[in-house]
Short mmCIF file of C-alpha atoms and ligand atoms in Angstrom, two decimals:
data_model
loop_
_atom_site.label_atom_id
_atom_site.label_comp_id
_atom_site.label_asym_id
_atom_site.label_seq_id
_atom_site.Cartn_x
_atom_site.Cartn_y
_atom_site.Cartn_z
CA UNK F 1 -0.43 20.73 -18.36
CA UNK F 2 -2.92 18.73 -16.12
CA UNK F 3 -1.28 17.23 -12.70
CA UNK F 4 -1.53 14.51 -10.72
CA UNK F 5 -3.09 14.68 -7.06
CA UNK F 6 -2.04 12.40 -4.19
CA UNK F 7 -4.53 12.09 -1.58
CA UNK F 8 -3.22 10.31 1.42
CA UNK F 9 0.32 11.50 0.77
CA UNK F 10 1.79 11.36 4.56
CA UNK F 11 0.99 8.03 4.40
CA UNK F 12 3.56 4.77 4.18
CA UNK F 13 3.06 4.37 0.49
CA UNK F 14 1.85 7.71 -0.24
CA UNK F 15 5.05 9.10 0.66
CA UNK F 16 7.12 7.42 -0.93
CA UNK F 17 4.65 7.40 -3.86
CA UNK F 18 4.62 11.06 -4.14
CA UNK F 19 8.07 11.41 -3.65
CA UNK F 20 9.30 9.13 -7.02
CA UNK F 21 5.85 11.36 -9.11
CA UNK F 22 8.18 14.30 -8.45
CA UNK F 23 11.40 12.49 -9.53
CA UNK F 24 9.64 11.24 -12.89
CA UNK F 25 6.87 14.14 -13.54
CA UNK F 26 8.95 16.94 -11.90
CA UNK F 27 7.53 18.37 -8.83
CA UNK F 28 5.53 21.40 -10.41
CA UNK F 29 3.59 18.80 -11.75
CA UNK F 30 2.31 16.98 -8.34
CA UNK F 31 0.34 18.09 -5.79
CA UNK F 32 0.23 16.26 -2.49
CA UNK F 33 -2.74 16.19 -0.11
CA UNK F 34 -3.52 15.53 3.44
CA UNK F 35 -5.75 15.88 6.36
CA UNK F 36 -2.52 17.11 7.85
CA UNK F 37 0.99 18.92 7.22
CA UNK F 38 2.87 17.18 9.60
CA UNK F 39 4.96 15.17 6.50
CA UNK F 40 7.81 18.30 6.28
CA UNK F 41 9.27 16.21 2.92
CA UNK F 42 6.48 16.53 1.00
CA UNK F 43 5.31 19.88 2.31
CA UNK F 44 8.80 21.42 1.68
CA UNK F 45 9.46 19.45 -2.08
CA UNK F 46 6.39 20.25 -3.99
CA UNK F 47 2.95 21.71 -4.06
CA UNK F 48 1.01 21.15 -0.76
CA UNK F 49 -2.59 20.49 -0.15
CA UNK F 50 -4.99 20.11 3.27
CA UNK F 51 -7.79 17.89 1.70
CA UNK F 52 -10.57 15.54 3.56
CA UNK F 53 -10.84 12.60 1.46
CA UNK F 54 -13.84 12.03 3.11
CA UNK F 55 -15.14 15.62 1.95
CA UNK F 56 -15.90 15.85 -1.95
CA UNK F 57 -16.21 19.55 -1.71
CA UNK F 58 -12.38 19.45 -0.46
CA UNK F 59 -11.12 17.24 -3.27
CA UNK F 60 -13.06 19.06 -6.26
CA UNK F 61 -11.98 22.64 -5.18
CA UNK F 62 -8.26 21.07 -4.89
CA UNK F 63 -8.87 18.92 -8.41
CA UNK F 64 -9.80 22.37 -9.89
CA UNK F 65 -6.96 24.61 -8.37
CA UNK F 66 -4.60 22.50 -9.80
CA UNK F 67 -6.10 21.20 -13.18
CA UNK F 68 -6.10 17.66 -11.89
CA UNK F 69 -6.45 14.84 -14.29
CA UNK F 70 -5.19 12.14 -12.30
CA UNK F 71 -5.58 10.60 -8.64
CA UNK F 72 -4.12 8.21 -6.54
CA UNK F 73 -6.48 7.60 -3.63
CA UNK F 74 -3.89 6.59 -0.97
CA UNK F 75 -6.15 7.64 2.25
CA UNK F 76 -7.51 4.14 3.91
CA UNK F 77 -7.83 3.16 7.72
CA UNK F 78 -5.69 -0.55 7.66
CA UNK F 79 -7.02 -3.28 8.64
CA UNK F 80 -6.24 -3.48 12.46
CA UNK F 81 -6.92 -0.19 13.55
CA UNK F 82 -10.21 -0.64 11.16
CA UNK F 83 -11.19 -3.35 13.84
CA UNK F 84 -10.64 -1.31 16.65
CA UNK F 85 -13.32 1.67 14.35
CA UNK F 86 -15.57 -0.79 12.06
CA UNK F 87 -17.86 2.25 11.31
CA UNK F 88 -14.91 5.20 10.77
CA UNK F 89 -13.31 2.45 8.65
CA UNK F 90 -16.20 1.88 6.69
CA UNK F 91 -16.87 5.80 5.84
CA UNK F 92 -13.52 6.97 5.49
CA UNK F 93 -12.37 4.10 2.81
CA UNK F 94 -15.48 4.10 0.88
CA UNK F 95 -16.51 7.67 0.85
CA UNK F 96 -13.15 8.68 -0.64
CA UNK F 97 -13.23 5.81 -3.04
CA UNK F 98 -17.58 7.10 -4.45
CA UNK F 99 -15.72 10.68 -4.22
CA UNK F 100 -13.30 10.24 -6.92
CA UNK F 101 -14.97 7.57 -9.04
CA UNK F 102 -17.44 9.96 -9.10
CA UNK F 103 -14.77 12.83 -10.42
CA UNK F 104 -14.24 10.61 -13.29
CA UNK F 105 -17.61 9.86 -14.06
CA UNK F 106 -18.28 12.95 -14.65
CA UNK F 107 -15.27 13.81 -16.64
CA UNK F 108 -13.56 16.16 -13.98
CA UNK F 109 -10.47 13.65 -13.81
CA UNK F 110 -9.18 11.22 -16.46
CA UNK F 111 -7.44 8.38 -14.53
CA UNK F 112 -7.78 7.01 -11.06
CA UNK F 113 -5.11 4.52 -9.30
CA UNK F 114 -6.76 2.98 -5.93
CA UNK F 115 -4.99 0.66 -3.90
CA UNK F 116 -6.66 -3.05 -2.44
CA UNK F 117 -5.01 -5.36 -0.62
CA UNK F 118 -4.85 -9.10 0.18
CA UNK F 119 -7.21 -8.74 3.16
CA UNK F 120 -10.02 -8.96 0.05
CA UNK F 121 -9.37 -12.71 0.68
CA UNK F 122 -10.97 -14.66 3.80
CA UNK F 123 -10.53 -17.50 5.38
CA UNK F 124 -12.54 -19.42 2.71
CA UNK F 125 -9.66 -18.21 0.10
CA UNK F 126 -7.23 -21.11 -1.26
CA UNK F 127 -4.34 -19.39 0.75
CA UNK F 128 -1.27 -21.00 -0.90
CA UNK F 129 -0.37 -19.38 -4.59
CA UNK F 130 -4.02 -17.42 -4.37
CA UNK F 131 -5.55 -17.23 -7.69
CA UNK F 132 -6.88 -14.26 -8.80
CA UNK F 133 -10.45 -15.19 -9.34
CA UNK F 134 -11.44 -17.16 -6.23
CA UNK F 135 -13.76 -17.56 -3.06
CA UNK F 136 -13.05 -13.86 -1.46
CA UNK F 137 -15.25 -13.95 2.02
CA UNK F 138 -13.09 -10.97 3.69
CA UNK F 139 -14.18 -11.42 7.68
CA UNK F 140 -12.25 -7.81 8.48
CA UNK F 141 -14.08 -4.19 8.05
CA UNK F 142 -10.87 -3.43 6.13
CA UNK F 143 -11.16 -6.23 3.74
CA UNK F 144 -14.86 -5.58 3.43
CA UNK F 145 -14.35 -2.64 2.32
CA UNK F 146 -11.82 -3.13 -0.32
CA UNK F 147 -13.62 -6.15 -1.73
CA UNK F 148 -16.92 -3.82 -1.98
CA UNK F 149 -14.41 -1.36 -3.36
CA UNK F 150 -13.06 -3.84 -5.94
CA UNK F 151 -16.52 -4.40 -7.00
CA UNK F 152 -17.62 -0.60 -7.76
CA UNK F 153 -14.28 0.10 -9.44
CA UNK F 154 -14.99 -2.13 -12.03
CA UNK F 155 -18.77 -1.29 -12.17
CA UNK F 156 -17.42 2.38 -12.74
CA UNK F 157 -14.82 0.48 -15.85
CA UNK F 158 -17.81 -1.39 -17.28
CA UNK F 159 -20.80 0.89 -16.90
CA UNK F 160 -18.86 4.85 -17.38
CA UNK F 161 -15.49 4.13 -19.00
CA UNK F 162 -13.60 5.20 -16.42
CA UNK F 163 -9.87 4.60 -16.29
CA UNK F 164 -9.35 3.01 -12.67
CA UNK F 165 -6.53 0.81 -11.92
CA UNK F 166 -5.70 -1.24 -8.90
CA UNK F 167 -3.35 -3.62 -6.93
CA UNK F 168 -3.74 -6.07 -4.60
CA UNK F 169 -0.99 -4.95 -2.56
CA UNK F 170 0.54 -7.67 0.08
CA UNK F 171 2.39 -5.89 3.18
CA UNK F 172 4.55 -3.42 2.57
CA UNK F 173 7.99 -3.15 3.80
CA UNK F 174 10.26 0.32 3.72
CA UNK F 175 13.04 1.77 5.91
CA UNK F 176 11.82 5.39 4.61
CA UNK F 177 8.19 5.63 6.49
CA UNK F 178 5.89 3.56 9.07
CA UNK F 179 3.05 2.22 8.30
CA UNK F 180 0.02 2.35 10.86
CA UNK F 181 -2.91 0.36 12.03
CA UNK F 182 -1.89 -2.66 10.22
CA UNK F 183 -1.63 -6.25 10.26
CA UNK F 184 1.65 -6.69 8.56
CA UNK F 185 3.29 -3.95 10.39
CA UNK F 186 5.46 -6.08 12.33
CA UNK F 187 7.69 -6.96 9.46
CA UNK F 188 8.59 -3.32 9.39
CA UNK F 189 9.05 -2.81 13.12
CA UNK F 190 11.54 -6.07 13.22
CA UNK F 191 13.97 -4.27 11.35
CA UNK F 192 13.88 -0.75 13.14
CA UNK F 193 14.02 -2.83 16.64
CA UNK F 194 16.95 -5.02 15.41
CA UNK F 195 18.79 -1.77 15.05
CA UNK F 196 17.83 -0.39 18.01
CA UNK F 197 17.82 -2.66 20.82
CA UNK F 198 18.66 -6.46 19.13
CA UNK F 199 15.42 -7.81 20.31
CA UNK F 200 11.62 -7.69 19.41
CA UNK F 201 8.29 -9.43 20.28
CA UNK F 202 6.47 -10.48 17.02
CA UNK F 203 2.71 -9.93 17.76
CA UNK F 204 1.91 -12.44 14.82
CA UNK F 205 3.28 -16.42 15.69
CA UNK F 206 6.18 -17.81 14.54
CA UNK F 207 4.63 -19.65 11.74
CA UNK F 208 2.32 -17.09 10.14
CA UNK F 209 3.53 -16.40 6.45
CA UNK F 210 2.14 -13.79 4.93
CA UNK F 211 2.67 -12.27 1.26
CA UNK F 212 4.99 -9.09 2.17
CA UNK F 213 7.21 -6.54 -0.55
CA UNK F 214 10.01 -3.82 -0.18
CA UNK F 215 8.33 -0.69 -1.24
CA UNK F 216 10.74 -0.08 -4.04
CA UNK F 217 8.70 -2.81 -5.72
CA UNK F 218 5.51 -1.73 -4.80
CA UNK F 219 6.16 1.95 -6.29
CA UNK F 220 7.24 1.02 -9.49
CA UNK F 221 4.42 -1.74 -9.59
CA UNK F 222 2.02 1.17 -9.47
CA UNK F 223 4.06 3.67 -11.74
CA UNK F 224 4.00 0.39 -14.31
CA UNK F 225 0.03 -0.44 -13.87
CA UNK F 226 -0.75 3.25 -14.34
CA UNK F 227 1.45 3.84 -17.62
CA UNK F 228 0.57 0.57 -19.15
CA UNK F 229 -1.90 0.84 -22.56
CA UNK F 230 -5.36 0.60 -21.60
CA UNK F 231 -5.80 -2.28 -23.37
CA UNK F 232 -3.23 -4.07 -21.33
CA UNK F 233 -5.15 -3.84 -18.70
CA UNK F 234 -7.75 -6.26 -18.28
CA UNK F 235 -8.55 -6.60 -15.05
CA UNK F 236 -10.28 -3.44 -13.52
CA UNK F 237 -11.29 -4.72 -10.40
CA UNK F 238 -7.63 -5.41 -9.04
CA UNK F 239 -4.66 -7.30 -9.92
CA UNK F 240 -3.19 -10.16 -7.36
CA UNK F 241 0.40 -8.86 -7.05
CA UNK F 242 3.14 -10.80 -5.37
CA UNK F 243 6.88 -10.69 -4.43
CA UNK F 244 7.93 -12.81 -0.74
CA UNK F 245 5.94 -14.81 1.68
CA UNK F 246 7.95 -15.35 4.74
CA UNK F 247 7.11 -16.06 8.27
CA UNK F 248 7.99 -13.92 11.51
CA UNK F 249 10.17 -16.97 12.23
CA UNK F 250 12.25 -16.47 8.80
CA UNK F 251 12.68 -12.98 8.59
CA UNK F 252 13.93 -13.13 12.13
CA UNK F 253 16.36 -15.75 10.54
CA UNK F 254 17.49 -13.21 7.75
CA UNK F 255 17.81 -10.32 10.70
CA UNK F 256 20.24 -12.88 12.57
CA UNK F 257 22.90 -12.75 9.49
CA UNK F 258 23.31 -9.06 9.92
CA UNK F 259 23.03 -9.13 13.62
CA UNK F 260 24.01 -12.53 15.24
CA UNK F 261 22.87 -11.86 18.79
CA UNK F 262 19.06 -10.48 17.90
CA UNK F 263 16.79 -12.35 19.56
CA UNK F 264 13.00 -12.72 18.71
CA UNK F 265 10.03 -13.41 21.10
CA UNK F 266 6.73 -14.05 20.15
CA UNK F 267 3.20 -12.37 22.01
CA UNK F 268 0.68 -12.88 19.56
CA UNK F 269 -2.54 -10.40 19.83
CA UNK F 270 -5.71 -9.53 18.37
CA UNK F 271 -3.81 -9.17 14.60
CA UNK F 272 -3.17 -12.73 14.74
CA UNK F 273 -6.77 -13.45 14.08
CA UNK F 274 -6.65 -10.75 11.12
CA UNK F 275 -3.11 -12.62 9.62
CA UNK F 276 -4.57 -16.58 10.03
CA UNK F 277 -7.89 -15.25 7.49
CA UNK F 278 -5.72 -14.21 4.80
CA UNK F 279 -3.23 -15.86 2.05
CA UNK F 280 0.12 -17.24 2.98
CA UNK F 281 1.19 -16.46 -0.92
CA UNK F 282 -0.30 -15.06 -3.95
CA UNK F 283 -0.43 -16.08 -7.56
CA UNK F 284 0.03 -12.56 -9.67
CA UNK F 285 0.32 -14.27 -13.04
CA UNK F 286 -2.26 -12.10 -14.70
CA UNK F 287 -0.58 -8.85 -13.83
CA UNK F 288 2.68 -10.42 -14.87
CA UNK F 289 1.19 -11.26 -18.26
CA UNK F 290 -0.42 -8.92 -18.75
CA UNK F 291 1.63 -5.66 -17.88
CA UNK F 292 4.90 -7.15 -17.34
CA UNK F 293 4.97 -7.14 -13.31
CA UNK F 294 8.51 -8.71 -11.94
CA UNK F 295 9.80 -7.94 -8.24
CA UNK F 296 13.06 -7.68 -7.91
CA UNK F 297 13.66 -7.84 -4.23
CA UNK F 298 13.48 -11.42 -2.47
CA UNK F 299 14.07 -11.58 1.84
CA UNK F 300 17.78 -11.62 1.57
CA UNK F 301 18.14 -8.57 -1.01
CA UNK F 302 15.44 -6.99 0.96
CA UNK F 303 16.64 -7.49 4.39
CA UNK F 304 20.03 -6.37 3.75
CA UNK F 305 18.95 -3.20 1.95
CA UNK F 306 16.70 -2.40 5.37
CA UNK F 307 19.45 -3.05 7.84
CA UNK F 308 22.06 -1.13 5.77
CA UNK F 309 19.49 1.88 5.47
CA UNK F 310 18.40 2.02 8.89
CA UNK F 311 22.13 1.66 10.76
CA UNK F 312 22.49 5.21 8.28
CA UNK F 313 19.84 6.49 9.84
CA UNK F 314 19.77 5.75 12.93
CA UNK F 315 23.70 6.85 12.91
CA UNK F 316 22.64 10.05 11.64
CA UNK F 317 19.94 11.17 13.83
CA UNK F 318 22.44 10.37 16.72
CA UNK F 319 25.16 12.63 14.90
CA UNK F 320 22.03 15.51 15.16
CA UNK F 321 20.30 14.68 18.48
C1 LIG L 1 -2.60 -4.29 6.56
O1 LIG L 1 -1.86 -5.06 7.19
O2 LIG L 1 -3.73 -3.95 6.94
C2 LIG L 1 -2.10 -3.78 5.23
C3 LIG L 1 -2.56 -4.62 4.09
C4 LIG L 1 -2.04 -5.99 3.92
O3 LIG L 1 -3.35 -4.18 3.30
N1 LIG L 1 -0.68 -3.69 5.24
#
């Protein structure tokens, strides 16, 4: 029976992606792939890959070890750390993308799922309740890259039939795994500080909402996109897809009714410049529509399901330390 491959797995989403694959598809089924091993969960719970997205040699001999027929291309440099390496950020995110659009133009794999993100918007965007079809003038490498990558995903749809599928994902928020290197990272790091010492310095302003989701969302959002009927889908560049918008000052707000005495400062650096060019909310109607999309987790639900999760945790790795 074909499998699915995960490249990127260690990452924040690609963990946690690979993980519920394994629940649903059973792990014999899905193979996980990184440039590293250092993830012990997804080394130790299923079949285990070293693969160089950046290498199509790597990914073909691993697509053919396996009898791969599906990918989800989780690898990307983020969008701060892609300011910090414009040119590492270009190869690395659009290399793996030609790699595996390539794969499927040539009938090697069947379906692709490839992540974008809100950074495709710009400064030029309508950044309240953005529409899906709109100005998109991304000023970061990272959002350059996924808008370019937007564009040949659908030139792949429209000129080779392949099956690729994509999100628009807003920041992503999960007591499981870290992200790194981006912009909206500071919504995860809140929570973990709360815990930990009561206090944290937000490195975005007080005021700067940003679209933002709990991961549980953002997993089965994908797992829905990629076992909708092709015809449902009828967007192939990427799908706007939505949940919260909330500023640093109103998340610290949410933190407070768990923990009373956590105090928030605010040292905005070079990410603030990244967070003021994109959307402050997102209008996902069209994936709603047209694949049923709902979130279920608002900053409340959300907040308390991070602060209950983390005092475990944290309470446990005491218990071992
Ligand atoms: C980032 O902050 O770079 C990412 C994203 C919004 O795509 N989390």
């Amino acid at each position: 029976m074909p499998k699915i491959l995960i490249i990127g797995a260690g990452g924040q989403i690609g963990s946690e992606l690979t993980l519920k694959l394994r629940d649903v598809h059973g792990p014999e089924r899905v193979v996980a792939a990184d440039i590293n091993d250092k993830n012990t969960d997804l080394v130790n719970s299923g079949i285990f890959e070293i693969v160089d997205a950046q290498d199509y040699e790597s990914i073909l001999n691993c697509v053919k070890k396996h009898d791969i027929d599906t990918i989800y291309l989780m690898a990307a440099m983020l969008s701060a750390t892609g300011e910090k390496f414009p040119v590492k950020a270009w190869d690395l995110n659009m290399d793996s993308l030609f790699h595996v659009l390539n794969l499927a133009k040539d009938n090697i794999i069947k379906h692709i799922f490839w992540p974008s993100s809100i950074a495709v918007f710009g400064p030029t965007t309508p950044s309240k309740r953005t529409p899906q079809h709109t100005i998109m003038e991304p000023t970061t490498v990272y959002g350059i890259t996924k808008q370019v990558g937007e564009r040949w995903c659908e030139y792949y749809h429209n000129k080779y039939g392949v099956d690729v599928r994509s999100l628009r994902y807003p920041g992503i928020i999960s007591w499981k795994t870290m992200p790194g290197g981006g912009t909206t990272d500071y919504a995860v790091e809140i929570y973990h500080k709360a815990i930990l010492d009561k206090r944290y310095a937000s490195f975005l302003s007080k005021d700067t909402e940003l679209p933002m989701m709990f991961m549980e969302d953002a997993i089965r959002a994908t797992l829905d996109i990629m076992e909708a009927p092709a015809e449902t889908i009828k967007i192939r560049s990427s799908y706007n897809l939505s949940a919260i918008s909330f500023t640093p000052s109103e998340i610290s707000e949410a933190i407070k009714k768990h923990i009373s005495d956590f105090d928030m400062s605010y040292a905005p650096d070079f990410r603030q410049a990244i967070a003021d060019s994109w959307p402050s909310s997102i209008d996902d109607s069209s994936a709603r529509t047209d694949w049923n999309w709902a979130h279920h987790f608002d900053l409340e639900k959300m907040t308390a399901e991070m602060i209950t999760r983390l005092r475990e945790k944290y309470k446990h790795s005491e218990i071992n330390s």
